[in-house]
Short mmCIF file of C-alpha atoms and ligand atoms in Angstrom, two decimals:
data_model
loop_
_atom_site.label_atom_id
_atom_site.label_comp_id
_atom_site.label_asym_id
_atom_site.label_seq_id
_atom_site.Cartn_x
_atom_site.Cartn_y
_atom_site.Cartn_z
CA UNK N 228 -0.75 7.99 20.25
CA UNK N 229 -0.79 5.16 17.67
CA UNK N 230 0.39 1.71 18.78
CA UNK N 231 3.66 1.57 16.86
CA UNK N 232 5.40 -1.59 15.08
CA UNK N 233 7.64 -2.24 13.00
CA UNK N 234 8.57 -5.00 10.40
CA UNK N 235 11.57 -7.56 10.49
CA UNK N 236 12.20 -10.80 8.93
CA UNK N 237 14.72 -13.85 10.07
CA UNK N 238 15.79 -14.53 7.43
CA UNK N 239 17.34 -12.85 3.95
CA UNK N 240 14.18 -12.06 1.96
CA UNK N 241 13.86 -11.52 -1.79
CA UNK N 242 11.29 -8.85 -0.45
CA UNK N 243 12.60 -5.68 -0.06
CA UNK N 244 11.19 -3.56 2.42
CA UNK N 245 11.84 -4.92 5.88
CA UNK N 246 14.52 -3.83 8.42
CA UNK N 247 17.38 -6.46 9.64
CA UNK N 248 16.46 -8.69 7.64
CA UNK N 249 18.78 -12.37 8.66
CA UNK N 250 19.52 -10.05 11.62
CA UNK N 251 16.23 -10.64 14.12
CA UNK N 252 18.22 -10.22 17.17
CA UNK N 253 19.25 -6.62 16.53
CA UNK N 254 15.89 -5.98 14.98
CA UNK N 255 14.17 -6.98 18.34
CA UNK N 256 16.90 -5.02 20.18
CA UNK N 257 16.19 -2.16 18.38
CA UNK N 258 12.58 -1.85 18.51
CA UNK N 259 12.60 -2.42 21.91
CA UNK N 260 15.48 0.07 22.54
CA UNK N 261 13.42 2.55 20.07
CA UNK N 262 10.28 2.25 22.15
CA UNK N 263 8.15 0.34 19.55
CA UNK N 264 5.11 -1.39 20.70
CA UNK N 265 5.76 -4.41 18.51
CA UNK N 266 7.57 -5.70 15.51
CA UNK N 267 5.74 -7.65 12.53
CA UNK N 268 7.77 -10.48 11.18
CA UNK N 269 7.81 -11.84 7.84
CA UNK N 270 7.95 -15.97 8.14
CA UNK N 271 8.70 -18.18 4.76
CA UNK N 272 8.39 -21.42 6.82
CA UNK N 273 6.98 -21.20 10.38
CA UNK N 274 8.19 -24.87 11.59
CA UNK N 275 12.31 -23.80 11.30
CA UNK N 276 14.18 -23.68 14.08
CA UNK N 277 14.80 -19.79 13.65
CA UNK N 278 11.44 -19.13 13.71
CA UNK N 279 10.85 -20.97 16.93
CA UNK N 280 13.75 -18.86 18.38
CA UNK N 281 12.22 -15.50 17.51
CA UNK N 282 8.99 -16.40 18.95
CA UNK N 283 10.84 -17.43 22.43
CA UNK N 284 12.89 -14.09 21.82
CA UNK N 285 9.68 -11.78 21.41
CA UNK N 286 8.33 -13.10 24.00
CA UNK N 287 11.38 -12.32 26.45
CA UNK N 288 11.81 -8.83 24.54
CA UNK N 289 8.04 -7.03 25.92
CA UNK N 290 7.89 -6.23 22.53
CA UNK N 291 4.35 -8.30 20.73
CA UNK N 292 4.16 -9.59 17.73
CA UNK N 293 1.58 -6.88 15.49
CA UNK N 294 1.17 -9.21 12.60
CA UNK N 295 2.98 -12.41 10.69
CA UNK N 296 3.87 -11.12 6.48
CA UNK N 297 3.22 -14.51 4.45
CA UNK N 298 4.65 -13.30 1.35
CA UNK N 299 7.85 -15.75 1.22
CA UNK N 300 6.01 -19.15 0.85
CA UNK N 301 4.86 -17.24 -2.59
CA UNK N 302 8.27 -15.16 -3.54
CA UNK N 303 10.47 -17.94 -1.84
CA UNK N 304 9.03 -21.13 -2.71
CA UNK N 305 6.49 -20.29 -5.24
CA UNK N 306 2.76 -21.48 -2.91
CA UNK N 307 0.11 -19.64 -3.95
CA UNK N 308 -3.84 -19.90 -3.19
CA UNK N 309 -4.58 -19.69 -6.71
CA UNK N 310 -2.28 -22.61 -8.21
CA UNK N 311 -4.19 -25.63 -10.43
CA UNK N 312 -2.27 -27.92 -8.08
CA UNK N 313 -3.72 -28.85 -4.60
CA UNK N 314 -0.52 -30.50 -3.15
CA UNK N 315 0.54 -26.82 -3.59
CA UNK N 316 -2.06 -25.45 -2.03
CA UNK N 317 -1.82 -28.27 0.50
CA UNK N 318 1.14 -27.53 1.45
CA UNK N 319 0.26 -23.60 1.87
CA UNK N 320 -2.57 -24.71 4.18
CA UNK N 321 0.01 -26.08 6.48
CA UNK N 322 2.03 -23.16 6.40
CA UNK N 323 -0.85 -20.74 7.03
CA UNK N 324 -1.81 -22.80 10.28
CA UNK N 325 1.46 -22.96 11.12
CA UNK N 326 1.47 -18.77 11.07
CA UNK N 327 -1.64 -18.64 12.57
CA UNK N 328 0.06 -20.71 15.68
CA UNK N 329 2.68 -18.23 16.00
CA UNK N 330 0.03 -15.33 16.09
CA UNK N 331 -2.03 -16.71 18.59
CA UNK N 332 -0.85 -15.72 21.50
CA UNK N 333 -0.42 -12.07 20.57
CA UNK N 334 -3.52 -11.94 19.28
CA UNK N 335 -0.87 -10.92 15.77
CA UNK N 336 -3.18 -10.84 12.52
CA UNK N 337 -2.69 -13.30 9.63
CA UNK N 338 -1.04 -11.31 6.50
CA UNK N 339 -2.66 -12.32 3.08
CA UNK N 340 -0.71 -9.96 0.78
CA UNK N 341 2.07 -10.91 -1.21
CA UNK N 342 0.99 -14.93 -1.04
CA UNK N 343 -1.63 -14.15 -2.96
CA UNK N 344 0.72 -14.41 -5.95
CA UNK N 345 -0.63 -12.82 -9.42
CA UNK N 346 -3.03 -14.41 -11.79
CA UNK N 347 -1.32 -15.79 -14.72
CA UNK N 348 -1.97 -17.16 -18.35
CA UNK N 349 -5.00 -16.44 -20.37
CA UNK N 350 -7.80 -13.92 -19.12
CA UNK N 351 -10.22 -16.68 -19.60
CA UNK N 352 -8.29 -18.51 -17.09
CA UNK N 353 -8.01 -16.03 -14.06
CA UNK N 354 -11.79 -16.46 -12.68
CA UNK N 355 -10.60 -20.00 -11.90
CA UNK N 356 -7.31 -19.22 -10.01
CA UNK N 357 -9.36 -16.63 -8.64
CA UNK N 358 -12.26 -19.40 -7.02
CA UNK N 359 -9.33 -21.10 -6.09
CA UNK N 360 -8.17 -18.50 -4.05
CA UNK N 361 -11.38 -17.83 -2.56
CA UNK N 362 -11.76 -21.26 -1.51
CA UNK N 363 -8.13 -21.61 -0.05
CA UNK N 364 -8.62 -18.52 2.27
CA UNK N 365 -11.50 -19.24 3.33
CA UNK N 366 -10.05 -22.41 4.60
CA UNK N 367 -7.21 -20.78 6.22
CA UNK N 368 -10.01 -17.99 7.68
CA UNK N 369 -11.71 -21.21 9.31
CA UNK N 370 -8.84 -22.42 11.52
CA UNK N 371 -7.84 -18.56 12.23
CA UNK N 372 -11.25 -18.40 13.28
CA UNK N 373 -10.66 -21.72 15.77
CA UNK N 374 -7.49 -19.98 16.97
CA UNK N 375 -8.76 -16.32 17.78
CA UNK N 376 -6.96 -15.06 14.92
CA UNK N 377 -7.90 -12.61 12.04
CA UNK N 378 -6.92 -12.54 8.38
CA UNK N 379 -5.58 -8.78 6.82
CA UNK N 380 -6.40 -8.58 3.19
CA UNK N 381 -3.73 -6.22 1.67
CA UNK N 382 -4.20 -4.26 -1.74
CA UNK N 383 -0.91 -4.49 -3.84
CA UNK N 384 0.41 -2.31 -6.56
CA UNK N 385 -0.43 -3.64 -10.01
CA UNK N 386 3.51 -3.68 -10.89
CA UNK N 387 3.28 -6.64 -8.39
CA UNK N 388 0.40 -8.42 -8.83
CA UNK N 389 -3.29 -8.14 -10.60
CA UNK N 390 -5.12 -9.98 -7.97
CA UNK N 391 -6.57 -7.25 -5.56
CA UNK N 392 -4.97 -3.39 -5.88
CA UNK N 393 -7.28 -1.51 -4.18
CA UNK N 394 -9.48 -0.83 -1.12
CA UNK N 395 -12.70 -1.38 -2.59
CA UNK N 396 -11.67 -4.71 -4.46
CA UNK N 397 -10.20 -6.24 -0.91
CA UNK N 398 -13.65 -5.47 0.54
CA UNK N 399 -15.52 -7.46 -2.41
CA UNK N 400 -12.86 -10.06 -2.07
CA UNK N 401 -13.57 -10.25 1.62
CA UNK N 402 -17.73 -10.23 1.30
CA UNK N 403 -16.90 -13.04 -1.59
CA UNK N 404 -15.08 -15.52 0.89
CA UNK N 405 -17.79 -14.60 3.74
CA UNK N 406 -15.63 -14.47 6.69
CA UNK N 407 -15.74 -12.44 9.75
CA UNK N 408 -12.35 -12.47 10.22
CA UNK N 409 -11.14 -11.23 7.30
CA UNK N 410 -9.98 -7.66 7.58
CA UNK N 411 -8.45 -4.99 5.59
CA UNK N 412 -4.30 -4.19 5.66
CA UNK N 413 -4.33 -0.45 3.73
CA UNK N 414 -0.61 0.22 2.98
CA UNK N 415 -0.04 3.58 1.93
CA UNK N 416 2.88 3.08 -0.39
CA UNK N 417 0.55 0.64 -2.52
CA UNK N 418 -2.29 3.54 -2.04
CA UNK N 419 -0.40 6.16 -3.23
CA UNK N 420 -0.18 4.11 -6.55
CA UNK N 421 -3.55 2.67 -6.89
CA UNK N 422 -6.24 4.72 -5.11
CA UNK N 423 -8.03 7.50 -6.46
CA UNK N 424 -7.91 9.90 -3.10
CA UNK N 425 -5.82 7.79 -0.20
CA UNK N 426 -7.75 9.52 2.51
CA UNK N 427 -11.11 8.55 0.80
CA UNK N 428 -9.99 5.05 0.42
CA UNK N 429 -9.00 4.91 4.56
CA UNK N 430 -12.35 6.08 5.05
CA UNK N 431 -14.19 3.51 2.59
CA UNK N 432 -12.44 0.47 4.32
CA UNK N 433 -13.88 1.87 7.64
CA UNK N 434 -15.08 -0.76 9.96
CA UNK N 435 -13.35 -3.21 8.11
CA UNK N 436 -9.95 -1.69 8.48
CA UNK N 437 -7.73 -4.13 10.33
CA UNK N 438 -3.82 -3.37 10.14
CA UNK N 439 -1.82 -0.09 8.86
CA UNK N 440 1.42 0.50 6.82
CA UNK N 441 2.99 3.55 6.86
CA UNK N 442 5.65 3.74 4.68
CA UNK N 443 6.07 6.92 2.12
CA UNK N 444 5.83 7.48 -1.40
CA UNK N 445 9.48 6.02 -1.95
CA UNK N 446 8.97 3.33 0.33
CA UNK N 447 11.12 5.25 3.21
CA UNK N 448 9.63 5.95 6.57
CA UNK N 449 6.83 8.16 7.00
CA UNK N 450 7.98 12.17 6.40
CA UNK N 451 11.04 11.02 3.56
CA UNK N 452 8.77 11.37 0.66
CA UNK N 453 5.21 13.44 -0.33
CA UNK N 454 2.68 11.45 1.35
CA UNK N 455 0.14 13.78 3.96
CA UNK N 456 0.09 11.40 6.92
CA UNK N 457 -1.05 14.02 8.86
CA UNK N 458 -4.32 14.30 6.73
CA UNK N 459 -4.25 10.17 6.90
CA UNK N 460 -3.71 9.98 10.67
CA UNK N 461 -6.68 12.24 11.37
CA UNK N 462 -8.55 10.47 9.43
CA UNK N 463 -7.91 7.14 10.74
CA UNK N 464 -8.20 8.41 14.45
CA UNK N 465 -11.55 9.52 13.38
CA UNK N 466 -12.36 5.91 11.85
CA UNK N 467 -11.85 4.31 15.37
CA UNK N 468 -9.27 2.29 14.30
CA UNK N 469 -7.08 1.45 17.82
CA UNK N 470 -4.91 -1.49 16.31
CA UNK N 471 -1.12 -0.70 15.04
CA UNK N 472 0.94 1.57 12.47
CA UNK N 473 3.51 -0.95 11.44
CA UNK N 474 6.62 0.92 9.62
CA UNK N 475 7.46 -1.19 6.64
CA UNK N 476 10.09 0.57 4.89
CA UNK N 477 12.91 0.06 2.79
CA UNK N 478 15.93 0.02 4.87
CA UNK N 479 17.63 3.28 3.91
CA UNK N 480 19.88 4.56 4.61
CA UNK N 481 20.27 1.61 6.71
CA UNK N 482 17.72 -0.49 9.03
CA UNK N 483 17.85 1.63 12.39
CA UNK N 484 17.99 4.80 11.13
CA UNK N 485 14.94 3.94 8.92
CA UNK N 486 13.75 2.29 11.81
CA UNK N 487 14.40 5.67 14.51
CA UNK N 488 13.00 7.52 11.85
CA UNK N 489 9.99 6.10 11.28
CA UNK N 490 9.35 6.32 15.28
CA UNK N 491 9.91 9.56 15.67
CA UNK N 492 7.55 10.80 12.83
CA UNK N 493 4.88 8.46 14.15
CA UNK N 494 5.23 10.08 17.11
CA UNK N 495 4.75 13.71 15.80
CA UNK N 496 1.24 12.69 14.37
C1 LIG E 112 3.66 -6.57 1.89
O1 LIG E 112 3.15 -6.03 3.06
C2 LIG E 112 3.67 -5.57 0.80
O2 LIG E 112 3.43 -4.42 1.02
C3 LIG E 112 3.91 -6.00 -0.59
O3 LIG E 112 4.71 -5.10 -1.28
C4 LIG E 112 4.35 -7.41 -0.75
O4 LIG E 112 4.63 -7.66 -2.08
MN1 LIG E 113 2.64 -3.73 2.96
#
């Protein structure tokens, strides 16, 4: 049996596929009520109020926390590692400590998908934002480090960003900032876009695979669209891998059925 999660958000995101989103109470009920080992939850700014009342909540609930989703300081508020101006990236540092806080006493892992943003501008131009980046998570790998926390590295599809699609360019992203503590997020929707053979690529992040999503070809739970997860969940049961399969769907046709769904297929693997 997998450790199960699924992911939520407090607030209304921009970002798409998360279940009850603005509605965190009955997302928490539900997972719990579903039997989920955990929920992931998708913070824009970690210091608000809200956020300090999910974390009380979760920890009342017996659910954990599987992982914190940074993507809203980028889609949100516009941070990003790779921007020219460091009182943006200062102020992204501070928000990355700030999730890496809330993780800690999980033992949640650090999301660095979506934040990344997308290079922009000339060619010539995108080895800089790219140093940038390198530089900037490394930093925020250093005070995860302090706080027992690790960093998942998550390939995107290219119609979101150009910075990082695939398995194998995560893992020469990750040996480039040096880190132990960076890990690899494999999410099969992006995978089914991107990689050559999705099985393959599960195998090729091997040791370094650090945090799953399971959400289908359409972005519904696992079993509503033409992705094998039976192939994938034998394979990553061979890997070793003993951390969670977080359920980040789209929520269709609405956020617990998606949610019941998801459980029971995860279940049947
Ligand atoms: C986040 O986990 C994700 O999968 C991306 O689609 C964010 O843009
Ligand atoms: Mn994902």
């Amino acid at each position: 049996m997998f450790k199960t999660s699924m992911a939520i958000t407090p607030e209304p995101a921009k970002f798409a596929p998360l279940l009850f989103a603005g509605d965190w109470e009955r997302g928490l009920e539900t997972a719990a009520e579903l039997g989920y080992d955990a929920v992931e939850v998708s913070l824009r700014d970690p210091q608000t109020e809200v956020v300090k009342k999910l974390g009380q909540a979760v920890l009342g609930s017996g659910l954990a926390v599987s992982a914190v989703a940074t993507g809203q300081s980028y889609y949100n508020d516009g941070l990003s590692p790779t921007s020219p101006d460091p009182t943006i990236r200062a102020r992204l540092l501070d928000r990355m400590k700030g999730h890496v806080d809330f993780a800690a006493p999980w033992g949640a892992l650090v999301i660095i998908g979506g934040v990344r943003s997308t290079f922009e501008g000339e060619p010539k131009t995108h080895a800089a934002q790219r140093q940038r980046a390198v530089d900037a998570i490394g930093g925020y790998a250093e005070y995860a480090r302090s706080q027992g926390v690790s960093l998942a590295i998550e390939p995107i599809n290219r119609y979101e960003t150009n910075f990082i699609n695939t398995v194998e360019e995560a893992l020469r992203f990750i040996e480039e900032v040096g880190a132990e503590n960076l890990v690899v997020l494999t999410d099969t929707f992006h995978m089914n876009i991107e990689e050559v053979s999705i099985a393959r690529s599960f195998e090729r992040a091997g040791e370094k695979l650090g945090y799953v999503h399971f959400a289908d070809s359409n972005r519904r739970a696992a079993g509503q669209g033409h992705i094998d997860f039976y192939e994938l969940a034998s394979v990553v049961r061979k890997s070793g891998y003993d951390g969670y399969i977080c359920a980040e769907i789209l929520p269709l046709p609405d956020s617990r059925t998606a949610a019941k769904l998801a459980i029971d297929y995860l279940r049947s693997l």
